[in-house]
Structures are given as C-alpha cells and as structure tokens.
C-alpha cells in the first residue's frame, strides 16, 4: 500500500478509536507550538462523546471559562477572542479527559497552497539555501505542513504538526513561505504561523469542492481536459476534501497561492477556475481574506508551438484585476527558462510579503510591478497605460522588447519606447489594429519594470473596432 495512504489511514484509525472511547479529540491543527490569529474571534473545535460537557480555559484570559454540551454528532466548537500578539500561552480543554496545549503564540497566520513551487524546500536546493539554513533561528515563527492525501469524500481530519522554526525545520519547510513569514515577523515584530498545504503537479480543480465544478458546464468541460499523471490526483475536489476543508475555520490572516503550471492544458479557462476557487475558499472560512497569487514563471518546457504558459500568466493577471482583496506577484525576472522550479525563492517570498505589508499592515512600500490598465490608439502608435507606474517606467537591458500588434491575421513584433509612465508601441505599416500584447510567449524574457525594480506582467488585449 502507498506510504501516504498507510499514514493517513493510521491517523484516522487512531482518531476514531479515540471517539469510541469518548475522549475529547482535537484536529491536528490544534497542538503545542501553534500560532493563533491576533485581535480577532477564533474558533476552536473538536469531538467528544455525544452530550458530553466540554470546557475550555485560555491563559490569556484565565478568569473566563468556556463550556457547552456536545451535540448528537459529538461535535463541539467555541468562539474565543484573542488578544494582541504575544505569548506563550496555554489552552486547556476538558471533557472526560483533559488536553493541554502548550507554547501557544498569538500573532499572524498565513496559509500557502498550490504546486511544487509552493512546497519547494531549501533541502530540495534553492539559491543560498545552506547559508539561509544557518540563520533560521526564529522561535516566534512556527510551521505546519499538511501531509499530502487525496480522497473523494470531505474529511474531518488531516495530518501534520506545528514545529518551531529552527535551521532543521526551516530546511524541510516551504522556502518561499519561510521567506514571506520572516519578512512579516521582522517588519511587524509579531509571531507568525505558516501553514503549507501543497501538492506538486496538482491542477487547480483538485483544490476546490467537486460540486462547484460539476454544477458549472464550462468548468466541468475544462476539468475533463486534464490528462491523468502519475504524480498528482486530477479528480476535482480530491485535495480540497483532505488538505483544505479540514483546516476551516482555523482563522487565517490570508492565503498565498503558487500554482498554474499544471493548468496549461486548459489555460483558457484558468481565470474562471481560480476565481471560483477563491470564492469557494472564502465561503469555507466565511470571510473575505486576502489572497495573493504568484504568477507562474516563463518556461521553455511548455513548447514553442503554443502560448499556453503565457495564457495562464495573463489569466492570473485578470484574476488579480477583477477579484477583490487579491494581488499578483510577477517573477518573470527571477525564473529560469530551463527549469520549471526557479531556485530564487527569497525574492518570491519578499514580493509576497510586500503585498501583505502594504495592504494588510499599512506599510508604505512598493508592492507591485506595472499592470496593464488601458490604451490609446493614435495615428502611428498605441499608448499603453499601467497601474503601479506613477514614478515612471524603465527598461533593464536596453530597448524594450516583446511588444506585439495584431492586424487581425497575425501578430507583429513592433518597436516600443518608454514615455514617462506609459509605453508607446509603433503601429507603422499596420493598417488595422486588432490587438496588443506584451511578453506573450512561453519562454518570454521581458525587460519592462517600474522604478521600484518590479517587473511588468504580460498581457494580451484584443480590440474590436
């Protein structure tokens, strides 16, 4: 039997043996060394014998006791107010047995999910990984890795445990999440809890509830375009059921998403797919938390006979432009055209942190590269306006490249130049303008940045005139 299956079934068996003995049982996400979101109402839940009284006390408010009787399903939950960042604290849960959770910190909690670039650890080799390992002594940063497991049925339990950030634990945790969390910790001086729930090679469809896809003809047909692979499930909902649903409603500040490489076969539907996924997750948690997206990097392995990788990147841009409380991190300048797993995770984490620091923590720092906003068609040129270009645009290595104009039949590579905060693309000798695009190849190597040295996203705009 597959090791993952054995491990998960063993965990579930232990859990249900516990239920048979009527002991209070907690989800794995509640354990020693955990971090709870500060200054909010959190939910602590679990199971016990039906109609058993369960009591909770928390050391940050020891004068108060929470208690209730479980319902007939044996489920119980409490809503508890958390203070400002601090700790360590202790939580005591008492029924027929007593559970004490020690070394609990209050701070900021972030969830990261997606494919292998999200789960990629320093041990799997990253730029500067060995040096970073020696510096990773941060007792106020905590990690929780959800062990991979897929199933067609919604699960109550998952497998994982909270660990303190040490050189050894950092070495085997998501590198970009660590760098993200370190930035938040150092800039805000608060404890940070990082939950990584990712599976290499997984398409987006497995990370949302199956019924949503089954109930939408477009998404259903799109999911049917996915081809079976040996390294990941492709059945819709199969990872949502086991690696996302059991986490809710554990309070998080926000989510980080690095995924899309596995959706190049149905790239044209990715905007709708990811938009639906975000909505599904927010409904599961019952609030609109921030959701920050890492745009996939250009890669030659997608092939030169298509632009599917560019389509996914552009669809991600459209999601960030249309869905509230989202942001886009562009990594076209720090990728590797010959490696689908870019080894520079430090800058990815920092750029994600910049979005969070600016939007969620009120820190006035640059956080985004230029994003297409609108365009004007003049006599012999198209003038393109960008968001996040107020201080001006720059080219990092000579003349601008990878701007194209569509005449209704084919795309033409055209010269372009910067004019302050805009780009002017020549339309000389093109009588009909039906579209404009930038960096729209699988193996793009674009060079447009803003003055904060953050790269512009690719885009394609078709024009009906």
Coordinates of C-alpha atoms in Angstrom, one line a residue:
X1 CA 0.0 0.0 0.0
X2 CA 1.2 3.5 -0.8
X3 CA 3.0 5.1 2.2
X4 CA 0.8 8.2 2.1
X5 CA -2.3 6.0 2.3
X6 CA -0.9 3.9 5.2
X7 CA 0.0 7.0 7.2
X8 CA -3.3 8.7 6.7
X9 CA -5.4 5.6 7.4
X10 CA -3.4 5.0 10.6
X11 CA -4.1 8.6 11.7
X12 CA -7.8 8.3 11.0
X13 CA -8.0 4.9 12.8
X14 CA -6.4 6.4 15.9
X15 CA -8.8 9.3 15.8
X16 CA -11.9 7.1 15.6
X17 CA -10.7 4.7 18.2
X18 CA -10.4 7.8 20.4
X19 CA -14.0 8.7 19.6
X20 CA -15.1 5.2 20.6
X21 CA -13.5 5.7 24.0
X22 CA -15.3 9.1 24.3
X23 CA -12.2 11.1 24.7
X24 CA -12.1 14.7 23.7
X25 CA -10.3 14.9 20.3
X26 CA -8.8 17.9 18.5
X27 CA -7.9 18.4 14.9
X28 CA -4.2 18.2 14.3
X29 CA -4.1 21.9 13.6
X30 CA -4.5 22.5 17.4
X31 CA -1.3 21.4 19.1
X32 CA 1.7 22.6 21.0
X33 CA 3.6 25.5 19.3
X34 CA 0.7 26.7 17.3
X35 CA 0.0 30.3 16.4
X36 CA -3.5 31.8 16.6
X37 CA -4.5 35.0 14.8
X38 CA -4.4 38.1 17.0
X39 CA -7.1 40.6 17.8
X40 CA -10.0 38.5 16.5
X41 CA -12.5 35.9 17.3
X42 CA -11.1 32.4 16.6
X43 CA -12.9 29.0 16.5
X44 CA -11.6 26.0 18.4
X45 CA -13.4 22.8 17.6
X46 CA -13.3 19.1 18.1
X47 CA -15.2 16.0 19.1
X48 CA -16.2 14.1 22.2
X49 CA -18.9 11.8 23.4
X50 CA -22.4 12.9 22.4
X51 CA -23.9 15.2 25.0
X52 CA -20.6 15.4 26.9
X53 CA -19.8 18.7 28.6
X54 CA -16.6 20.3 27.2
X55 CA -14.8 23.1 29.0
X56 CA -12.0 25.4 27.7
X57 CA -9.8 27.9 29.5
X58 CA -7.1 30.1 27.9
X59 CA -4.3 31.6 29.9
X60 CA -4.6 35.0 28.3
X61 CA -8.0 35.3 29.9
X62 CA -7.8 32.8 32.8
X63 CA -10.8 34.3 34.6
X64 CA -13.2 33.1 31.9
X65 CA -14.3 29.5 31.3
X66 CA -16.0 28.4 28.1
X67 CA -18.3 25.4 28.3
X68 CA -21.0 23.7 26.4
X69 CA -22.5 20.3 25.8
X70 CA -21.7 18.5 22.5
X71 CA -24.5 17.8 20.0
X72 CA -25.6 14.4 18.9
X73 CA -22.9 14.3 16.3
X74 CA -20.3 14.6 19.0
X75 CA -19.0 17.9 17.6
X76 CA -18.3 20.9 19.7
X77 CA -16.9 24.4 19.0
X78 CA -16.1 27.6 20.8
X79 CA -15.6 31.2 19.5
X80 CA -12.9 32.8 21.6
X81 CA -11.5 36.3 21.5
X82 CA -7.7 36.6 21.1
X83 CA -5.6 39.5 22.4
X84 CA -2.8 41.4 20.6
X85 CA 0.3 39.5 19.6
X86 CA 2.2 37.8 22.4
X87 CA 2.7 34.6 24.3
X88 CA 3.5 31.9 25.1
X89 CA 0.1 30.9 26.4
X90 CA -1.6 27.7 27.4
X91 CA -5.1 26.3 26.4
X92 CA -6.8 23.6 28.4
X93 CA -9.7 21.5 27.0
X94 CA -11.5 19.3 29.5
X95 CA -14.2 16.6 29.0
X96 CA -13.9 13.1 30.2
X97 CA -10.2 13.6 29.5
X98 CA -8.0 16.7 29.6
X99 CA -5.9 18.1 26.8
X100 CA -3.3 20.9 27.5
X101 CA -1.9 22.8 24.6
X102 CA 1.4 24.5 25.5
X103 CA 3.6 27.2 23.9
X104 CA 0.7 28.8 22.0
X105 CA 1.6 32.2 20.4
X106 CA -0.7 34.9 19.2
X107 CA 0.2 36.6 16.0
X108 CA -0.3 36.4 12.3
X109 CA -1.4 33.2 10.5
X110 CA -1.0 32.6 6.7
X111 CA -1.9 29.7 4.6
X112 CA 0.1 28.7 1.5
X113 CA -1.1 26.3 -1.2
X114 CA -0.5 25.2 -4.8
X115 CA 2.0 23.1 -6.6
X116 CA 5.7 22.1 -6.1
X117 CA 7.0 25.7 -6.3
X118 CA 4.9 26.4 -3.1
X119 CA 6.1 23.3 -1.3
X120 CA 9.7 23.5 -2.5
X121 CA 12.0 23.3 0.5
X122 CA 15.6 24.5 1.0
X123 CA 16.6 20.8 1.2
X124 CA 15.4 20.5 -2.4
X125 CA 18.1 23.1 -3.3
X126 CA 17.4 26.8 -3.5
X127 CA 19.7 29.8 -4.1
X128 CA 21.6 30.5 -0.9
X129 CA 19.8 27.7 0.9
X130 CA 22.7 26.4 3.0
X131 CA 23.5 29.9 4.2
X132 CA 19.9 30.7 5.0
X133 CA 19.6 27.5 7.0
X134 CA 22.3 28.5 9.4
X135 CA 20.4 31.8 10.1
X136 CA 17.0 30.2 10.6
X137 CA 16.7 30.6 14.4
X138 CA 13.3 32.3 14.9
X139 CA 11.4 30.8 17.9
X140 CA 8.4 33.1 17.1
X141 CA 8.0 31.7 13.6
X142 CA 6.1 28.4 13.5
X143 CA 5.5 25.9 10.7
X144 CA 2.7 23.5 9.9
X145 CA 3.0 21.2 6.9
X146 CA -0.2 19.4 5.8
X147 CA 0.8 15.9 4.7
X148 CA -0.4 15.1 1.2
X149 CA -3.5 13.0 1.0
X150 CA -6.3 12.8 -1.6
X151 CA -9.9 11.5 -1.3
X152 CA -13.2 11.8 -3.0
X153 CA -15.1 12.5 0.3
X154 CA -14.9 15.5 2.6
X155 CA -12.7 14.7 5.6
X156 CA -12.7 16.0 9.2
X157 CA -9.1 15.2 9.9
X158 CA -5.7 15.9 8.3
X159 CA -2.1 15.0 9.3
X160 CA 0.6 17.5 10.4
X161 CA 2.0 19.2 13.4
X162 CA 3.2 22.6 14.5
X163 CA 7.0 23.0 14.8
X164 CA 9.2 25.9 15.9
X165 CA 11.4 27.5 13.3
X166 CA 14.9 26.1 13.6
X167 CA 17.6 25.5 11.0
X168 CA 16.5 21.9 10.6
X169 CA 12.7 22.6 10.5
X170 CA 13.2 25.5 8.1
X171 CA 15.3 23.2 5.8
X172 CA 12.3 21.0 5.3
X173 CA 9.5 23.6 5.1
X174 CA 8.3 25.7 2.1
X175 CA 11.1 28.0 1.3
X176 CA 9.0 30.9 -0.1
X177 CA 6.6 30.7 2.8
X178 CA 9.6 30.9 5.2
X179 CA 11.0 34.0 3.5
X180 CA 7.5 35.5 3.4
X181 CA 7.0 34.8 7.1
X182 CA 10.4 36.1 8.1
X183 CA 9.6 39.4 6.4
X184 CA 6.3 39.8 8.2
X185 CA 8.0 38.8 11.5
X186 CA 10.9 41.2 11.1
X187 CA 8.8 44.1 9.9
X188 CA 5.9 43.8 12.3
X189 CA 7.7 42.2 15.3
X190 CA 5.0 39.6 15.9
X191 CA 4.8 35.8 16.0
X192 CA 4.0 34.3 12.6
X193 CA 2.3 30.9 11.9
X194 CA 2.7 29.4 8.4
X195 CA 0.6 26.6 7.1
X196 CA 1.7 24.9 3.9
X197 CA -0.9 22.7 2.2
X198 CA 0.5 22.0 -1.3
X199 CA 1.0 19.1 -3.7
X200 CA 3.5 19.1 -6.6
X201 CA 1.9 19.0 -10.1
X202 CA -1.6 19.5 -8.9
X203 CA -4.2 21.3 -11.1
X204 CA -6.4 24.0 -9.5
X205 CA -9.5 21.8 -9.9
X206 CA -8.4 19.4 -7.1
X207 CA -8.3 22.3 -4.7
X208 CA -12.0 23.3 -4.8
X209 CA -15.2 21.4 -4.0
X210 CA -16.2 19.0 -6.7
X211 CA -19.9 20.0 -6.7
X212 CA -18.9 23.5 -7.8
X213 CA -17.2 22.1 -10.9
X214 CA -19.9 19.6 -11.6
X215 CA -22.5 22.4 -11.4
X216 CA -20.8 24.6 -14.0
X217 CA -20.7 23.3 -17.5
X218 CA -17.6 25.4 -18.5
X219 CA -15.6 24.3 -15.5
X220 CA -16.7 20.7 -15.9
X221 CA -15.6 20.6 -19.6
X222 CA -12.4 22.3 -18.6
X223 CA -11.6 19.7 -15.9
X224 CA -12.2 17.0 -18.4
X225 CA -9.3 18.4 -20.5
X226 CA -6.8 17.4 -17.8
X227 CA -4.8 14.4 -18.5
X228 CA -4.0 11.7 -15.8
X229 CA -0.5 11.9 -14.4
X230 CA 1.4 9.7 -12.0
X231 CA 2.5 12.4 -9.6
X232 CA -0.8 14.1 -8.7
X233 CA -4.5 13.5 -8.5
X234 CA -6.7 15.3 -11.1
X235 CA -10.1 14.4 -9.8
X236 CA -11.9 17.7 -8.9
X237 CA -12.2 18.2 -5.1
X238 CA -9.8 15.5 -4.1
X239 CA -7.3 17.8 -2.3
X240 CA -9.9 20.3 -1.1
X241 CA -11.6 17.4 0.7
X242 CA -8.4 16.4 2.6
X243 CA -6.0 19.3 2.7
X244 CA -8.2 22.5 2.8
X245 CA -11.6 21.6 4.2
X246 CA -10.3 20.2 7.4
X247 CA -8.4 23.4 8.1
X248 CA -11.5 25.6 8.0
X249 CA -12.5 27.6 10.1
X250 CA -9.0 27.9 11.6
X251 CA -8.6 31.7 11.5
X252 CA -6.0 32.9 9.0
X253 CA -4.9 36.4 8.0
X254 CA -4.7 35.4 4.3
X255 CA -3.7 32.9 1.7
X256 CA -0.7 32.6 -0.7
X257 CA -1.1 30.8 -4.0
X258 CA 1.6 29.5 -6.3
X259 CA 0.0 27.2 -8.9
X260 CA -0.9 27.1 -12.6
X261 CA 1.9 25.1 -14.3
X262 CA -0.5 22.1 -14.2
X263 CA -3.3 24.0 -15.9
X264 CA -1.6 24.9 -19.2
X265 CA -3.7 22.2 -21.0
X266 CA -6.9 24.1 -20.1
X267 CA -5.3 27.5 -19.8
X268 CA -8.1 29.5 -21.4
X269 CA -10.4 28.7 -18.5
X270 CA -7.9 29.4 -15.7
X271 CA -9.4 32.8 -14.8
X272 CA -12.8 31.4 -14.2
X273 CA -11.3 28.4 -12.4
X274 CA -9.1 30.4 -10.0
X275 CA -11.8 33.0 -9.4
X276 CA -14.2 30.2 -8.4
X277 CA -11.6 28.6 -6.2
X278 CA -11.0 31.8 -4.3
X279 CA -14.8 32.2 -3.8
X280 CA -15.0 28.6 -2.6
X281 CA -12.2 29.1 0.0
X282 CA -13.7 32.3 1.3
X283 CA -17.1 30.6 1.7
X284 CA -15.4 27.7 3.6
X285 CA -13.9 30.2 6.0
X286 CA -16.9 32.5 5.9
X287 CA -14.9 35.8 5.4
X288 CA -13.1 37.6 2.6
X289 CA -9.4 37.1 3.4
X290 CA -6.6 38.4 1.2
X291 CA -5.5 36.0 -1.5
X292 CA -2.1 36.7 -3.1
X293 CA -1.1 35.0 -6.3
X294 CA 2.4 34.2 -7.6
X295 CA 2.3 34.3 -11.4
X296 CA 4.0 31.3 -12.9
X297 CA 7.4 31.9 -14.5
X298 CA 8.1 31.7 -18.2
X299 CA 9.5 28.2 -19.1
X300 CA 10.6 26.8 -22.4
X301 CA 9.3 23.3 -21.5
X302 CA 5.7 24.4 -22.3
X303 CA 6.8 24.3 -26.0
X304 CA 7.2 26.8 -28.8
X305 CA 4.1 25.7 -30.8
X306 CA 1.7 27.3 -28.3
X307 CA 1.4 30.2 -25.8
X308 CA -0.4 28.2 -23.1
X309 CA 2.0 29.3 -20.3
X310 CA 1.6 32.9 -21.3
X311 CA -2.2 32.4 -21.3
X312 CA -2.1 31.1 -17.7
X313 CA 0.0 34.1 -16.6
X314 CA -2.4 36.5 -18.3
X315 CA -5.4 34.8 -16.7
X316 CA -3.7 35.2 -13.3
X317 CA -3.3 38.9 -14.0
X318 CA -7.0 39.1 -14.9
X319 CA -8.0 37.4 -11.6
X320 CA -5.9 39.9 -9.6
X321 CA -7.5 42.7 -11.6
X322 CA -11.1 41.6 -11.0
X323 CA -11.4 39.8 -7.7
X324 CA -11.4 41.9 -4.5
X325 CA -8.6 41.5 -2.0
X326 CA -6.2 39.8 -4.3
X327 CA -2.7 40.7 -5.6
X328 CA -0.2 39.4 -8.2
X329 CA 3.5 38.8 -7.8
X330 CA 5.3 38.7 -11.1
X331 CA 8.5 36.6 -11.2
X332 CA 9.5 36.7 -14.9
X333 CA 12.8 38.3 -14.0
X334 CA 13.8 35.7 -11.4
X335 CA 12.7 32.5 -13.1
X336 CA 14.7 30.0 -15.2
X337 CA 13.6 29.3 -18.7
X338 CA 15.2 25.8 -18.5
X339 CA 13.8 24.9 -15.1
X340 CA 10.1 24.9 -14.1
X341 CA 11.3 25.2 -10.5
X342 CA 13.1 28.5 -10.2
X343 CA 15.6 28.4 -7.3
X344 CA 15.3 32.0 -6.2
X345 CA 12.6 31.7 -3.5
X346 CA 13.9 34.5 -1.4
X347 CA 12.6 37.3 -3.8
X348 CA 9.3 35.5 -4.3
X349 CA 8.7 35.5 -0.6
X350 CA 9.8 39.1 -0.2
X351 CA 7.4 40.2 -3.0
X352 CA 4.5 38.3 -1.5
X353 CA 5.3 40.0 1.8
X354 CA 5.4 43.4 0.2
X355 CA 1.8 42.9 -0.9
X356 CA 0.8 41.9 2.6
X357 CA 2.8 44.6 4.4
X358 CA 1.3 47.3 2.2
X359 CA -2.3 46.1 2.1
X360 CA -2.8 44.3 5.4
X361 CA -0.3 46.0 7.7
X362 CA -0.3 49.6 6.4
X363 CA 3.4 49.8 5.5
X364 CA 4.1 52.3 2.7
X365 CA 6.4 50.3 0.4
X366 CA 6.3 49.4 -3.3
X367 CA 4.5 46.2 -3.8
X368 CA 3.6 45.6 -7.4
X369 CA 5.1 45.8 -10.9
X370 CA 3.3 47.5 -13.7
X371 CA 0.0 46.0 -14.7
X372 CA -1.9 46.9 -17.9
X373 CA -4.6 49.4 -17.3
X374 CA -5.8 50.9 -20.6
X375 CA -4.5 52.0 -24.1
X376 CA -5.0 54.8 -26.6
X377 CA -4.7 54.3 -30.4
X378 CA -3.0 57.3 -32.1
X379 CA -2.1 57.8 -35.8
X380 CA 1.1 55.7 -35.8
X381 CA 1.3 54.2 -32.3
X382 CA -0.6 52.7 -29.4
X383 CA 0.0 54.3 -26.0
X384 CA -0.3 51.9 -23.1
X385 CA -1.1 53.0 -19.5
X386 CA -0.1 50.9 -16.5
X387 CA -1.1 50.7 -12.9
X388 CA 1.8 51.0 -10.4
X389 CA 3.9 53.1 -12.8
X390 CA 3.4 56.5 -11.2
X391 CA 7.1 57.0 -10.6
X392 CA 8.0 56.1 -14.1
X393 CA 9.0 53.0 -16.1
X394 CA 12.4 51.6 -17.0
X395 CA 13.9 49.0 -19.3
X396 CA 16.5 46.9 -17.6
X397 CA 18.6 45.9 -20.6
X398 CA 18.4 48.3 -23.5
X399 CA 15.4 48.7 -25.8
X400 CA 12.0 47.4 -24.9
X401 CA 11.2 44.1 -26.4
X402 CA 8.3 41.6 -26.7
X403 CA 5.6 44.1 -27.6
X404 CA 3.3 42.9 -30.5
X405 CA 0.5 44.3 -32.6
X406 CA -2.2 42.1 -34.1
X407 CA -3.6 43.0 -37.5
X408 CA -6.4 40.5 -37.5
X409 CA -4.4 37.8 -39.2
X410 CA -1.0 37.6 -37.4
X411 CA 1.0 39.2 -34.6
X412 CA 3.8 41.5 -35.5
X413 CA 6.8 42.3 -33.2
X414 CA 7.0 46.1 -33.1
X415 CA 9.4 48.6 -31.6
X416 CA 8.3 50.3 -28.3
X417 CA 9.7 53.0 -26.1
X418 CA 9.0 54.4 -22.7
X419 CA 7.5 57.8 -22.2
X420 CA 7.3 58.6 -18.5
X421 CA 4.7 56.2 -17.1
X422 CA 3.5 54.9 -20.4
X423 CA 4.8 52.8 -23.3
X424 CA 4.4 53.8 -26.9
X425 CA 4.3 50.9 -29.4
X426 CA 4.8 51.7 -33.0
X427 CA 2.0 50.7 -35.4
X428 CA 3.8 51.9 -38.6
X429 CA 2.8 49.9 -41.7
X430 CA -0.1 48.2 -39.8
X431 CA -3.4 49.4 -41.2
X432 CA -5.7 47.6 -38.9
X433 CA -5.1 47.2 -35.2
X434 CA -6.9 44.3 -33.7
X435 CA -4.8 43.6 -30.6
X436 CA -1.8 44.4 -28.5
X437 CA 0.2 42.2 -26.2
X438 CA 3.4 42.0 -24.2
X439 CA 5.7 39.1 -23.1
X440 CA 3.2 36.6 -24.6
X441 CA 5.5 33.6 -25.1
X442 CA 6.1 30.6 -23.0
X443 CA 9.8 31.4 -22.9
X444 CA 9.5 35.2 -22.6
X445 CA 12.4 37.2 -21.3
X446 CA 10.8 40.7 -20.9
X447 CA 12.5 43.8 -19.7
X448 CA 9.9 46.3 -18.6
X449 CA 10.0 47.4 -14.9
X450 CA 8.8 50.2 -12.8
X451 CA 11.3 52.3 -10.8
X452 CA 10.9 50.1 -7.8
X453 CA 12.6 47.4 -9.9
X454 CA 9.5 45.2 -10.1
X455 CA 8.7 43.6 -13.4
X456 CA 5.6 44.2 -15.5
X457 CA 3.1 41.4 -16.1
X458 CA 2.4 40.0 -19.5
X459 CA -0.9 40.9 -21.1
X460 CA -3.0 40.4 -24.2
X461 CA -5.8 42.8 -25.2
X462 CA -7.9 42.1 -28.3
X463 CA -9.5 45.2 -29.9
X464 CA -12.9 45.3 -31.6
X465 CA -13.0 48.4 -33.8

